[in-house]
Coordinates of C-alpha atoms and ligand atoms in Angstrom, one line a residue:
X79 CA 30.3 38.3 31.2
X80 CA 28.7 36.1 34.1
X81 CA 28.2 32.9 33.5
X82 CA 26.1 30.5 35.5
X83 CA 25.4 27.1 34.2
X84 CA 22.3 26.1 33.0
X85 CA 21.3 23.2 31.5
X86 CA 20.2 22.6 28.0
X87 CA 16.9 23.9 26.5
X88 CA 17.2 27.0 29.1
X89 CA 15.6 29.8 27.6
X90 CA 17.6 31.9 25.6
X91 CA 16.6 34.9 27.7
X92 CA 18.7 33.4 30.4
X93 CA 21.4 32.2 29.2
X94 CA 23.5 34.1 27.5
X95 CA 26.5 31.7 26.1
X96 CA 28.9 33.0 23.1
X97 CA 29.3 30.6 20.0
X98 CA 32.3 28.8 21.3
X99 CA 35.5 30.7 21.0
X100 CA 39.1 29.3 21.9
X101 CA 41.8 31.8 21.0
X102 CA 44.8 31.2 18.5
X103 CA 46.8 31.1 21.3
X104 CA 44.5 28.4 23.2
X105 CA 44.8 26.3 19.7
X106 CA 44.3 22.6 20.6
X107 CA 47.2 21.5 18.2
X108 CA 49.2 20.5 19.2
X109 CA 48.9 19.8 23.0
X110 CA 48.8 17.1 25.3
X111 CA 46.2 15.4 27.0
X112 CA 46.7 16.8 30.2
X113 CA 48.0 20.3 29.4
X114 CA 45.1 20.5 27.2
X115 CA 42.5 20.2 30.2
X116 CA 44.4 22.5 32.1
X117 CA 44.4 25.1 29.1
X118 CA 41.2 25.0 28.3
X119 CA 40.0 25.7 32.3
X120 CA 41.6 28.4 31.8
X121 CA 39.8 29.6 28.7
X122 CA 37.6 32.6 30.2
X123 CA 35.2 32.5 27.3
X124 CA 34.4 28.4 27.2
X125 CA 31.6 27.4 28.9
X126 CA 33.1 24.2 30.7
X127 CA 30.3 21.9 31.3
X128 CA 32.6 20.1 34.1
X129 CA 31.5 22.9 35.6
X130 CA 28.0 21.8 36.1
X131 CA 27.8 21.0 39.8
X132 CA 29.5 24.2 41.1
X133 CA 27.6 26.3 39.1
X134 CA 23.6 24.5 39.1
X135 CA 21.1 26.5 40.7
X136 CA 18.5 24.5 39.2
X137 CA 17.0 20.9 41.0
X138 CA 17.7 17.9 38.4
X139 CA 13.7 17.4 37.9
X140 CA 13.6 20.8 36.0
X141 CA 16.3 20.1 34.1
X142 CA 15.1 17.1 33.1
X143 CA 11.7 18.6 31.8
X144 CA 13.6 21.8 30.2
X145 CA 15.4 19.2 28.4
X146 CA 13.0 17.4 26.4
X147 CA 11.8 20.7 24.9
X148 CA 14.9 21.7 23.6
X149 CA 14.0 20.6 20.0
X150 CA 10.5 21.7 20.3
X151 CA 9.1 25.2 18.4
X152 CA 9.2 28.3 19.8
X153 CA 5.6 27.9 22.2
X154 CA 4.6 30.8 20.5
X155 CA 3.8 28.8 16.8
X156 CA 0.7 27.5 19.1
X157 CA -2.1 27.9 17.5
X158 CA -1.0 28.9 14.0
X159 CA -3.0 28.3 10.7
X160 CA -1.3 30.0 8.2
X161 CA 1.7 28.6 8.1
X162 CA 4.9 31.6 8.8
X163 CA 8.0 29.6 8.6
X164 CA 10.1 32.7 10.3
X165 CA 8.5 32.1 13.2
X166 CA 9.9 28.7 14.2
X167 CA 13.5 30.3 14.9
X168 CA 15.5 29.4 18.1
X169 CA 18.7 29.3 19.5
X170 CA 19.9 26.2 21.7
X171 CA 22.6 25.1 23.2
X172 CA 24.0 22.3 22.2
X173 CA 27.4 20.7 23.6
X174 CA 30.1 21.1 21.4
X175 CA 33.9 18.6 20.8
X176 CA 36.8 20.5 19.5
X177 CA 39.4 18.8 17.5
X178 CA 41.5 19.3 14.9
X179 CA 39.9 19.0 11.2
X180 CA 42.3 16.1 10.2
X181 CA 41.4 13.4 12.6
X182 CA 37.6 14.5 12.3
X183 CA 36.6 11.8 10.3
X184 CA 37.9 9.2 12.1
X185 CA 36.7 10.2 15.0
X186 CA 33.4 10.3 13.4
X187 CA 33.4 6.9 13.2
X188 CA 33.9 6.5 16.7
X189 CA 31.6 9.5 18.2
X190 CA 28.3 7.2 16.7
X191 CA 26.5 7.4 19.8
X192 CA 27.7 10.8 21.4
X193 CA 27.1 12.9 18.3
X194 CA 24.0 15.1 17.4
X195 CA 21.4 13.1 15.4
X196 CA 19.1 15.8 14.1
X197 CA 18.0 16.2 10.2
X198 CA 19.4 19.2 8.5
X199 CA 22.1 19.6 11.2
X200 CA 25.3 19.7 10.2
X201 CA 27.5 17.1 12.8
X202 CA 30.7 18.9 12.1
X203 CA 31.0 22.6 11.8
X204 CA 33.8 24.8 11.1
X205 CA 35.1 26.5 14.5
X206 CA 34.7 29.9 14.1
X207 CA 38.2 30.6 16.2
X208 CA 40.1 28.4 14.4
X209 CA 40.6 27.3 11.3
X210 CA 42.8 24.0 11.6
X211 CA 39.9 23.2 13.9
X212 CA 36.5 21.7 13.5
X213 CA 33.6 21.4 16.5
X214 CA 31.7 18.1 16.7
X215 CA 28.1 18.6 17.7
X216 CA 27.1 16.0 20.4
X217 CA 23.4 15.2 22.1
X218 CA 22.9 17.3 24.2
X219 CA 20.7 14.6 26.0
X220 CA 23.7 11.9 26.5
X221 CA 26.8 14.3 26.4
X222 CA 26.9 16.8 29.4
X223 CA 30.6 16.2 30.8
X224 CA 33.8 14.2 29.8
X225 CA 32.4 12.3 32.2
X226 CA 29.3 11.2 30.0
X227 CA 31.6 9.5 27.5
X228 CA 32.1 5.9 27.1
X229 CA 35.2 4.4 28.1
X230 CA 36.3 2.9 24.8
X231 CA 35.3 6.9 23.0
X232 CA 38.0 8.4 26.0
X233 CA 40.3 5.7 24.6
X234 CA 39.9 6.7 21.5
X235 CA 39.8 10.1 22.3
X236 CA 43.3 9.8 24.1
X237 CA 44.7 7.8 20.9
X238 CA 44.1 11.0 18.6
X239 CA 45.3 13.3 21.1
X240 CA 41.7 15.0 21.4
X241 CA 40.7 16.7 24.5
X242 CA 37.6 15.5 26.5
X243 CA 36.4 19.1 27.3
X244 CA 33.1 19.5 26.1
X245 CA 31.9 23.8 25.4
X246 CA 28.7 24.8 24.5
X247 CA 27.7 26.3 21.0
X248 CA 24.7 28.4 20.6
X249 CA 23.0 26.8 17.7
X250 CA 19.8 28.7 15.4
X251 CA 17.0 26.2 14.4
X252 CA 14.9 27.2 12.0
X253 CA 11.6 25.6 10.4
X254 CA 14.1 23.4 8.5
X255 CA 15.3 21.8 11.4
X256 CA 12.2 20.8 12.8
X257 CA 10.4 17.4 12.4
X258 CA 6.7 17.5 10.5
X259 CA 5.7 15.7 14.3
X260 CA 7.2 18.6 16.4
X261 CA 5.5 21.5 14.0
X262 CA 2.3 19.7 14.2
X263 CA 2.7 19.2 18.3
X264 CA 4.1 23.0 18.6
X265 CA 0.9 24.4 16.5
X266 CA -2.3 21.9 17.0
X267 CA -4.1 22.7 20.5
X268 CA -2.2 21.0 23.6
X269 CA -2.7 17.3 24.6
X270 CA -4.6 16.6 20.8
X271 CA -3.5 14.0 18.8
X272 CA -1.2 14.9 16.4
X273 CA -1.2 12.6 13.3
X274 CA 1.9 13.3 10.9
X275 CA 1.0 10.0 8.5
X276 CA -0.5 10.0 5.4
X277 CA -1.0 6.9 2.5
X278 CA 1.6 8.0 0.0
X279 CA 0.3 8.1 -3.4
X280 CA 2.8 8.8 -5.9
X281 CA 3.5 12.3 -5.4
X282 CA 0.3 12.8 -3.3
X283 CA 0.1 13.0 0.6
X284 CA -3.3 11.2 1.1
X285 CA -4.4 12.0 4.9
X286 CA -7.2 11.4 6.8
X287 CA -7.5 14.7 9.4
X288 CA -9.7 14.4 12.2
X289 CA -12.2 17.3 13.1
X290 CA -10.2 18.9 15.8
X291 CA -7.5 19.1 12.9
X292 CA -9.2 20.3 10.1
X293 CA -8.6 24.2 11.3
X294 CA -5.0 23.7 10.6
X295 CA -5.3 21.9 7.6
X296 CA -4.0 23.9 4.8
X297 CA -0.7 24.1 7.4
X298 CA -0.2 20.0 8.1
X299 CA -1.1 19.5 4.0
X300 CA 1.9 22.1 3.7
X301 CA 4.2 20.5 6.6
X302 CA 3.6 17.3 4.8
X303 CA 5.0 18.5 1.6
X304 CA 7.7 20.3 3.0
X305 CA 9.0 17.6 5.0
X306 CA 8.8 14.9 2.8
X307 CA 10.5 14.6 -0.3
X308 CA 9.0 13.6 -3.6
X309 CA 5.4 14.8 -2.0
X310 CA 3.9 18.0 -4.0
X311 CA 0.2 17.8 -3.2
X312 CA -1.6 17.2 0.5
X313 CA -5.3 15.6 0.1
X314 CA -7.8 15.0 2.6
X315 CA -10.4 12.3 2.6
X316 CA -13.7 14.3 3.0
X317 CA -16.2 11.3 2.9
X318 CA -15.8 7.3 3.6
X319 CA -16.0 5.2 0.2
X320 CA -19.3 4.4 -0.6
X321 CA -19.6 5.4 -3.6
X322 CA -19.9 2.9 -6.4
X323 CA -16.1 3.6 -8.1
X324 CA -14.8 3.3 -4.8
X325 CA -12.6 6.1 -5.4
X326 CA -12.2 9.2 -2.4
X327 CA -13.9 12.4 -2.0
X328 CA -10.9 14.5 -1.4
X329 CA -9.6 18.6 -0.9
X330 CA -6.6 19.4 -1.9
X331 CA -5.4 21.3 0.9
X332 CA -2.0 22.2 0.0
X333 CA 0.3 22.2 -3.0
X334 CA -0.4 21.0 -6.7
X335 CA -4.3 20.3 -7.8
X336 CA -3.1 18.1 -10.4
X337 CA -4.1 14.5 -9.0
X338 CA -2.6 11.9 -12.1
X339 CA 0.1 10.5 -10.5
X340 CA 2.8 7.6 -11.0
X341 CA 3.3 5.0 -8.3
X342 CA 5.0 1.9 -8.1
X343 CA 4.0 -1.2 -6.8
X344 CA 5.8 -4.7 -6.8
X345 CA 8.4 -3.6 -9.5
X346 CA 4.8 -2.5 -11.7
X347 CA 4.3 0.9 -12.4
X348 CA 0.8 2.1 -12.9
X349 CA -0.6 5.9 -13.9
X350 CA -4.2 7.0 -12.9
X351 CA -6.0 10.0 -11.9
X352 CA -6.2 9.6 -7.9
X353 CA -9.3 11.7 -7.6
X354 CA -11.1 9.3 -10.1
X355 CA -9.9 5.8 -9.7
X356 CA -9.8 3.4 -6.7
X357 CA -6.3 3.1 -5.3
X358 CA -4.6 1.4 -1.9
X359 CA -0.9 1.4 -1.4
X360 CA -2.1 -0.7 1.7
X361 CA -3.0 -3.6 -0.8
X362 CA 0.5 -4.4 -2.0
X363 CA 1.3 -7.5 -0.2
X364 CA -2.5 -8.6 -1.3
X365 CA -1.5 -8.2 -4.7
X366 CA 1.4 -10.4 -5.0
X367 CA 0.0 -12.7 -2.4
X368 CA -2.5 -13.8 -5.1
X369 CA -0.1 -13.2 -8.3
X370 CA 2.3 -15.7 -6.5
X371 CA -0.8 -18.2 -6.6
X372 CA -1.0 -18.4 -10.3
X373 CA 1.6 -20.2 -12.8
X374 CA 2.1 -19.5 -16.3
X375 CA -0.7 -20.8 -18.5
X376 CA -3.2 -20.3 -15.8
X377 CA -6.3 -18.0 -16.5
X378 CA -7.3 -15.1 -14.4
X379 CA -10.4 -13.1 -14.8
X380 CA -10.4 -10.2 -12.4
X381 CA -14.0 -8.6 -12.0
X382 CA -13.4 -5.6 -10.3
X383 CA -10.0 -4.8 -11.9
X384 CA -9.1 -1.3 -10.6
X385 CA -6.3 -0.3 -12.2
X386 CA -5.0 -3.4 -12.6
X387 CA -2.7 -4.5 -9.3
X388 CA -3.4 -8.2 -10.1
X389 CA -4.2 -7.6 -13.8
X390 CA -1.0 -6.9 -14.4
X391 CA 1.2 -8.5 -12.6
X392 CA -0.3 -12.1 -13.0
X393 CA -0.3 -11.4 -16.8
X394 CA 3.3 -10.8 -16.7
X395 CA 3.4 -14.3 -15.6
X396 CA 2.9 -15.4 -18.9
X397 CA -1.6 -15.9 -17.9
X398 CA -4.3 -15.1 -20.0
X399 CA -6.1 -12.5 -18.0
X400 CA -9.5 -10.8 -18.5
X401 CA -9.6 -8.0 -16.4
X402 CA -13.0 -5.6 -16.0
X403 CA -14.0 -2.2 -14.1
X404 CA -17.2 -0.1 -13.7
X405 CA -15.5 2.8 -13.8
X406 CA -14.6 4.2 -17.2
X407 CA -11.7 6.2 -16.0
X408 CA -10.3 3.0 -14.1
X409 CA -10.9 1.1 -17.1
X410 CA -9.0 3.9 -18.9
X411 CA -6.2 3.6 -17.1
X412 CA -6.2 -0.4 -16.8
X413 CA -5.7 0.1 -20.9
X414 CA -3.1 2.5 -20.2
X415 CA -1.5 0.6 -17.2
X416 CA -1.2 -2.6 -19.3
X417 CA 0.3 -1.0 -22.0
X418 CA 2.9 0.7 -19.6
X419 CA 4.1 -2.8 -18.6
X420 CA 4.1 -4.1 -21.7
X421 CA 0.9 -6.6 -21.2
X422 CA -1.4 -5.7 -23.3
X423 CA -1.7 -8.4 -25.4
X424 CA -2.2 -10.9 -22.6
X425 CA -5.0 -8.5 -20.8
X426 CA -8.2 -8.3 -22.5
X427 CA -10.0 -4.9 -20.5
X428 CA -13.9 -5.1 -20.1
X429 CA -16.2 -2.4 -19.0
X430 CA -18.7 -3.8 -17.7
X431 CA -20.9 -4.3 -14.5
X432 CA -19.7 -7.3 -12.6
X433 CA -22.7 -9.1 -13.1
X434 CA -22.6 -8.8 -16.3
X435 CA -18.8 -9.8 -16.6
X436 CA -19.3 -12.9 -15.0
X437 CA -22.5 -14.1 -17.0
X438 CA -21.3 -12.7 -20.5
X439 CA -17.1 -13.2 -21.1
X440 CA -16.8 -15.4 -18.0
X441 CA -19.3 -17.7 -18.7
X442 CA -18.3 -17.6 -22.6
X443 CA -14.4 -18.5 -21.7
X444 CA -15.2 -20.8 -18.9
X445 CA -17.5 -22.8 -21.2
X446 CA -14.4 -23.2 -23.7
X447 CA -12.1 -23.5 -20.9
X448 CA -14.1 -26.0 -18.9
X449 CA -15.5 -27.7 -22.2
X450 CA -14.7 -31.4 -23.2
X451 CA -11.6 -30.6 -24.5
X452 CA -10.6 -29.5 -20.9
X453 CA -9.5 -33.2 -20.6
X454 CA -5.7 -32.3 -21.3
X455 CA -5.9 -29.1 -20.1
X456 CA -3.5 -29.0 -17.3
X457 CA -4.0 -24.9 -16.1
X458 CA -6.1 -23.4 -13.3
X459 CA -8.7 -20.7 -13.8
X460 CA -9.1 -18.3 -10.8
X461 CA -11.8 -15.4 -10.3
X462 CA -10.9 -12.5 -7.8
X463 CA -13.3 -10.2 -6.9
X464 CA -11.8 -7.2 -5.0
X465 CA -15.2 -4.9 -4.1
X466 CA -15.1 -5.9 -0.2
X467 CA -18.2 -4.1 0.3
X468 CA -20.0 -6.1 -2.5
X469 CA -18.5 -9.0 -3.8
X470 CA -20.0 -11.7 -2.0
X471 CA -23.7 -10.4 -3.4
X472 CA -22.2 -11.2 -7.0
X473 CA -21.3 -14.8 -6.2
X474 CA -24.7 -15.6 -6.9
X475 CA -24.0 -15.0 -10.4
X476 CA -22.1 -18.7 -10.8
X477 CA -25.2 -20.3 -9.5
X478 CA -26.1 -22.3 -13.0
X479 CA -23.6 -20.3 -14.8
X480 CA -22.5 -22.9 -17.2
X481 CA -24.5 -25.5 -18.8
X482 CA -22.8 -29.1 -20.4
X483 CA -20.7 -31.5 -18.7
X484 CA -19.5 -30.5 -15.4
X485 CA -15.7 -30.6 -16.2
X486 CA -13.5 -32.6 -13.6
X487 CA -12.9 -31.7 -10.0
X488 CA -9.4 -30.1 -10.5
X489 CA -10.3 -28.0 -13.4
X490 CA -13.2 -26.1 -11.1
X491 CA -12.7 -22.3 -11.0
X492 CA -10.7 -20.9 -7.6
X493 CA -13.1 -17.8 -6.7
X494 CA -10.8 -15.1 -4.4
X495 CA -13.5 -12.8 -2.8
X496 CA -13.1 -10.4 -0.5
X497 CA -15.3 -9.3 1.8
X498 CA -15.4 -6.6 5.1
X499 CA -16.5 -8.0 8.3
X500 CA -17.6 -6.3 12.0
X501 CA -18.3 -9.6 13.3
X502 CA -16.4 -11.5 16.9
X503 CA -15.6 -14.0 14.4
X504 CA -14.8 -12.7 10.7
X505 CA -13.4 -15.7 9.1
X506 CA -16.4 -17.8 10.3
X507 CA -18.6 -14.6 9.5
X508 CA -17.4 -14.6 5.9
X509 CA -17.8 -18.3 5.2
X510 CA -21.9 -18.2 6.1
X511 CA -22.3 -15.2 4.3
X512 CA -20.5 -16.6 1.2
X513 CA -22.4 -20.1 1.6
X514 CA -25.4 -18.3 1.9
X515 CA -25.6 -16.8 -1.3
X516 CA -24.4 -19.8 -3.1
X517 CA -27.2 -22.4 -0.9
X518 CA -24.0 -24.9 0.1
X519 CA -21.5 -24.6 3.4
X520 CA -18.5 -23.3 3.1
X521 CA -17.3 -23.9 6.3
X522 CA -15.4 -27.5 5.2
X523 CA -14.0 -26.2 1.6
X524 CA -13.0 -23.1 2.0
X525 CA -10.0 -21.0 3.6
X526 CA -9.9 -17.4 4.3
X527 CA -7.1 -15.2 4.5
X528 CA -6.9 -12.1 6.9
X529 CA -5.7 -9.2 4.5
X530 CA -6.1 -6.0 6.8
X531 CA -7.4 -4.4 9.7
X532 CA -9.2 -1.3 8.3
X533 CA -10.9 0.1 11.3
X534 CA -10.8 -0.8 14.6
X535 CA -13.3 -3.9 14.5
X536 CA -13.2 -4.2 11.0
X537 CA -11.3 -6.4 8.9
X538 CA -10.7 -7.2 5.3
X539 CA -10.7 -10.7 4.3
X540 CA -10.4 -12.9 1.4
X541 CA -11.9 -16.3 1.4
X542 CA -10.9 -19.1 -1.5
X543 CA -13.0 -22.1 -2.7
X544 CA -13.1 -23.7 -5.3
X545 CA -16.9 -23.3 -6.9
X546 CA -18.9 -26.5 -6.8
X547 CA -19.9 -28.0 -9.9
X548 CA -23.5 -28.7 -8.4
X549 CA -23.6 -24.8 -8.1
X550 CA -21.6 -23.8 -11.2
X551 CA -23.6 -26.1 -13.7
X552 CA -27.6 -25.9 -14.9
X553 CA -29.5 -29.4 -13.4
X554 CA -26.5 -30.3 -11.4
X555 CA -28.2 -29.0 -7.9
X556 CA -31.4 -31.3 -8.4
X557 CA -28.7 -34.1 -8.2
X558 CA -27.2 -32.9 -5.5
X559 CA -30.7 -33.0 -3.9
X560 CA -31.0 -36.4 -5.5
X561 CA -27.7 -37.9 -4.1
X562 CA -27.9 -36.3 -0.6
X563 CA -31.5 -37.9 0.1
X564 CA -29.5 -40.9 -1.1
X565 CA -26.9 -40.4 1.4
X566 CA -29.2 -39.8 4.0
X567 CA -31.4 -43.2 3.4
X568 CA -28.0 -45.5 2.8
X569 CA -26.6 -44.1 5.9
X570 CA -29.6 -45.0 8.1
X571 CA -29.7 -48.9 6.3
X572 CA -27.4 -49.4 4.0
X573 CA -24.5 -49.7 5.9
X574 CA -23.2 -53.4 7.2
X575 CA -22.6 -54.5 10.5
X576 CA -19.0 -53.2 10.8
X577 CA -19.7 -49.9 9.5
X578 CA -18.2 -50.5 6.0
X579 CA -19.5 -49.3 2.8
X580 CA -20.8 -51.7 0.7
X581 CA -20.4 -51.6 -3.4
X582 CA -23.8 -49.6 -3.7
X583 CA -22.0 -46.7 -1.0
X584 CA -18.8 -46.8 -3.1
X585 CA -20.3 -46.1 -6.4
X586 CA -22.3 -43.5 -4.4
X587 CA -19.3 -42.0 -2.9
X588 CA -17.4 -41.7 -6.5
X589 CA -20.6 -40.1 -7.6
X590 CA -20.4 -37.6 -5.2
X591 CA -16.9 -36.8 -5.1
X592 CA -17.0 -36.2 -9.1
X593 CA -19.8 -33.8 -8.9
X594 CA -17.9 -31.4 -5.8
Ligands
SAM139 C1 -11.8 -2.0 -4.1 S1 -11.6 -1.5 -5.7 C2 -10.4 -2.8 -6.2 C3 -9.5 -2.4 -7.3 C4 -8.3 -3.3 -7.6 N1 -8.7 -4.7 -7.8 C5 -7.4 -3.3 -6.4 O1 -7.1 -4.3 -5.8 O2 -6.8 -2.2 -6.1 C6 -13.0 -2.1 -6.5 C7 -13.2 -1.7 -7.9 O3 -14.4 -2.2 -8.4 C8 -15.0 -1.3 -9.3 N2 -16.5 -1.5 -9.2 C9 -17.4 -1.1 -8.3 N3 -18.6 -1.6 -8.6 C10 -18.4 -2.4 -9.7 C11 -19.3 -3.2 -10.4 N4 -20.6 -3.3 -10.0 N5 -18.9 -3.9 -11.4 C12 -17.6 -3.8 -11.8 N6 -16.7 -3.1 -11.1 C13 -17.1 -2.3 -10.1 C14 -14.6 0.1 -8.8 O4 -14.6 1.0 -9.8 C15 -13.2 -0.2 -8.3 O5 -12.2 0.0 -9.2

């Protein structure tokens, strides 16, 4: 056989190289460094790659390009929509260490950089010419000589008495050995984006195709599932949530059609039909971000509960938590969920519009809570309201919520609300819209936390304040009115020559601060 050198990724057509084969009589064992070199030269059926200069008829550039596509698909999976996993076979070339089976492991240790890194390829194989002999698959893209290894691997090498020659080994690839990014970039139109990632959802691939993708869809749902252990079902978004349960249009477009799934988030576990209930893997660090807010005691009324990501975990902090949802599957499964972790007697589960929540067992607690009693009360009450899209229209529902004596500054509910914003400055953005619907400014007693970047200009934010009195209780914004034309009038004549408040400002002041 004729052999010219070729570099890797050269088409099998041209190159025609035999799995490595050194005869029992070229056995490596138990030689020396040097006669080993000279031995294995002499080999007529090794490919020596120390070969490579006398032998390449090919300018670097092309090699170079060849190269990269040695791990692609064969080009002819292009265009594919049903997906044939036969047709992804291959052979390549890849460079090849021979040594005997004893030392392998050791030299393992030491071949880190120089050996093949590829999933589902085995990084030592058994050499087919000898059986006291094993073959160490190397990269193909760093090892192409004994020249290309490092001085401390020859030292090695030389310790263990291994020969630097480097053979070739024709290698078959199949579908198994191929990345879900290199099927998708073999079989979607050239120069398209492929997008391999998905939102993992217990045992469901959640993606998002684009249109150019969606011919191949049923293939990237099944690529997804084959490639990623633990995934059974592939779903596609087929509409934007705007629908009042927040939950996703989707196709299943490969694999099971059974969407109740298990998923675990923050050492919770929580079970829920995906195709019914609202549910974000994304929201994780949101979750505990606010759970790690409360302390045990404090009170937590969540009025658009989900499934209960803050429900439960906060109640597991030893809170009282009143938790609601629209959505009578999500409040199906919050009842489930709770009882899952064991919380159920610390959750009481509403289902109930949020309006309604806040003006009916909101207002009934927080009028016990808040009440004169509240004196010795030492816990905080907080009110999150995850519906981004909605939840700042519903702060409107605190405006005169409770009636009474307004309790004392401290003991004032937290509200955590979450809102989307398009605008240059989102944080600013939030706090207008907020104060808007409340008829105060936010801008001074308020913070607001940047949770996610959902779209390009669009982010997800969560802004914290603690509600005014003058806005949670009846008659206390005609006060308000009352003090601030007060202000206003003491500030123009009331104050003495060096700017100081006199006794009349003070008890003014006091009056004031009480009341925020
Ligand atoms: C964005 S999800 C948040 C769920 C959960 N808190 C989380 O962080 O994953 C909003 C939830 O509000 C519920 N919802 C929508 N409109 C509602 C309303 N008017 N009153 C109460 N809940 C509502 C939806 O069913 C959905 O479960």
């Amino acid at each position: 056989m004729r052999i010219l050198w070729r570099p890797f990724g050269f088409s099998r057509r041209l190159l025609k190289v035999e799995n490595c084969r050194i005869t029992e009589s070229e056995s490596l064992i138990p030689l020396t460094w040097t006669s080993l070199i000279q031995r294995l030269s002499r080999a007529p059926r090794i490919f020596l790659l120390g070969q490579r200069k006398r032998f390449s008829t090919m300018p670097e550039t092309e090699t170079n390009q060849r190269d990269s596509e040695l791990f692609s698909p064969p080009s002819d999976v292009r265009g594919m929509t049903k997906l044939d996993r036969t047709a992804f076979k291959k052979t390549v070339t890849i460079p090849v260490l021979k040594a005997r089976k004893e030392i392998v492991s050791k030299l393992m240790r030491s071949l880190k950089r120089a050996a093949l890194q590829r999933p589902g390829i085995k990084r030592v194989i058994e050499d087919p010419e000898d059986e006291e002999s094993r073959l160490i698959m190397l990269d193909p893209y760093k090892m192409f000589t004994d020249d290309s290894f490092e001085k401390a691997e020859l030292s090695i090498l030389r310790q263990l008495n291994v020969n630097p020659q480097i053979s070739n080994y024709n290698l078959e690839l199949t579908y198994e050995n191929f990345k879900s990014e290199e099927i998708l970039r073999a079989v979607l139109p050239e120069g398209q984006d492929v997008t391999s990632g998905f939102s993992r959802v217990g045992h469901i691939a959640h993606l998002n195709l684009r249109d150019h993708q969606l011919p191949f869809k049923h293939l990237i749902g099944q690529v997804m599932i084959d490639k990623n252990p633990g995934i059974t079902s592939a779903v596609n978004k087929i509409n934007i949530i705007d629908n009042t349960y927040r939950n996703f249009q989707m196709e299943v477009l490969s694999g099971e059609e059974n969407m109740t799934t298990k998923v675990r988030e923050n050492n919770y576990t929580y079970e829920f039909d995906f195709s019914k209930v609202y549910w974000n893997p994304r929201l994780s660090t949101e979750h505990s971000r606010i759970t790690e807010l409360l302390k045990p005691g404090d009170v937590l009324f969540d009025v658009f509960a989900g499934v209960g990501p803050f429900a439960i975990p906060v109640a597991k902090k030893n809170c009282t938590v009143f938790a609601n949802d629209l959505n009578p599957e999500s409040h199906k499964w919050l009842l489930h969920n709770c009882k899952l972790n064991k919380v159920d007697q610390k959750v009481k589960v509403f289902n109930l519009d949020g309006k309604d929540f806040l003006q009916g067992p909101v207002r009934e607690e927080l009028m016990q809570q808040l009440g004169p009693l509240s004196k010795e009360r030492k816990h905080s009450v907080h009110i999150v309201m995850n519906l981004p899209a909605k939840a700042i229209e519903f702060l409107s529902a605190f405006k005169s919520l409770l009636d009474g004596q307004p309790c004392s500054h401290e003991l004032l509910p937290t509200v955590h609300c979450y809102s989307f914003s398009k605008d240059a400055n989102p944080a600013k953005d939030v706090q207008r819209r907020a104060g808007a619907v409340l008829g105060i400014s936010l801008e001074a007693c308020s913070s607001v936390h940047l949770v996610r970047n959902v779209a390009p200009n669009k982010e997800m934010l969560c802004i914290t304040f603690q509600i005014p009195a003058a806005i949670l209780y009846k008659n206390q914004t005609l006060n308000l009115g009352f003090l601030d034309l007060l202000q206003r009038i003491m500030k123009n004549h009331l104050l003495n020559a060096r700017g100081q408040m006199n006794p009349f400002q003070k008890k003014k002041h006091k009056l004031l601060q009480s009341l925020n």
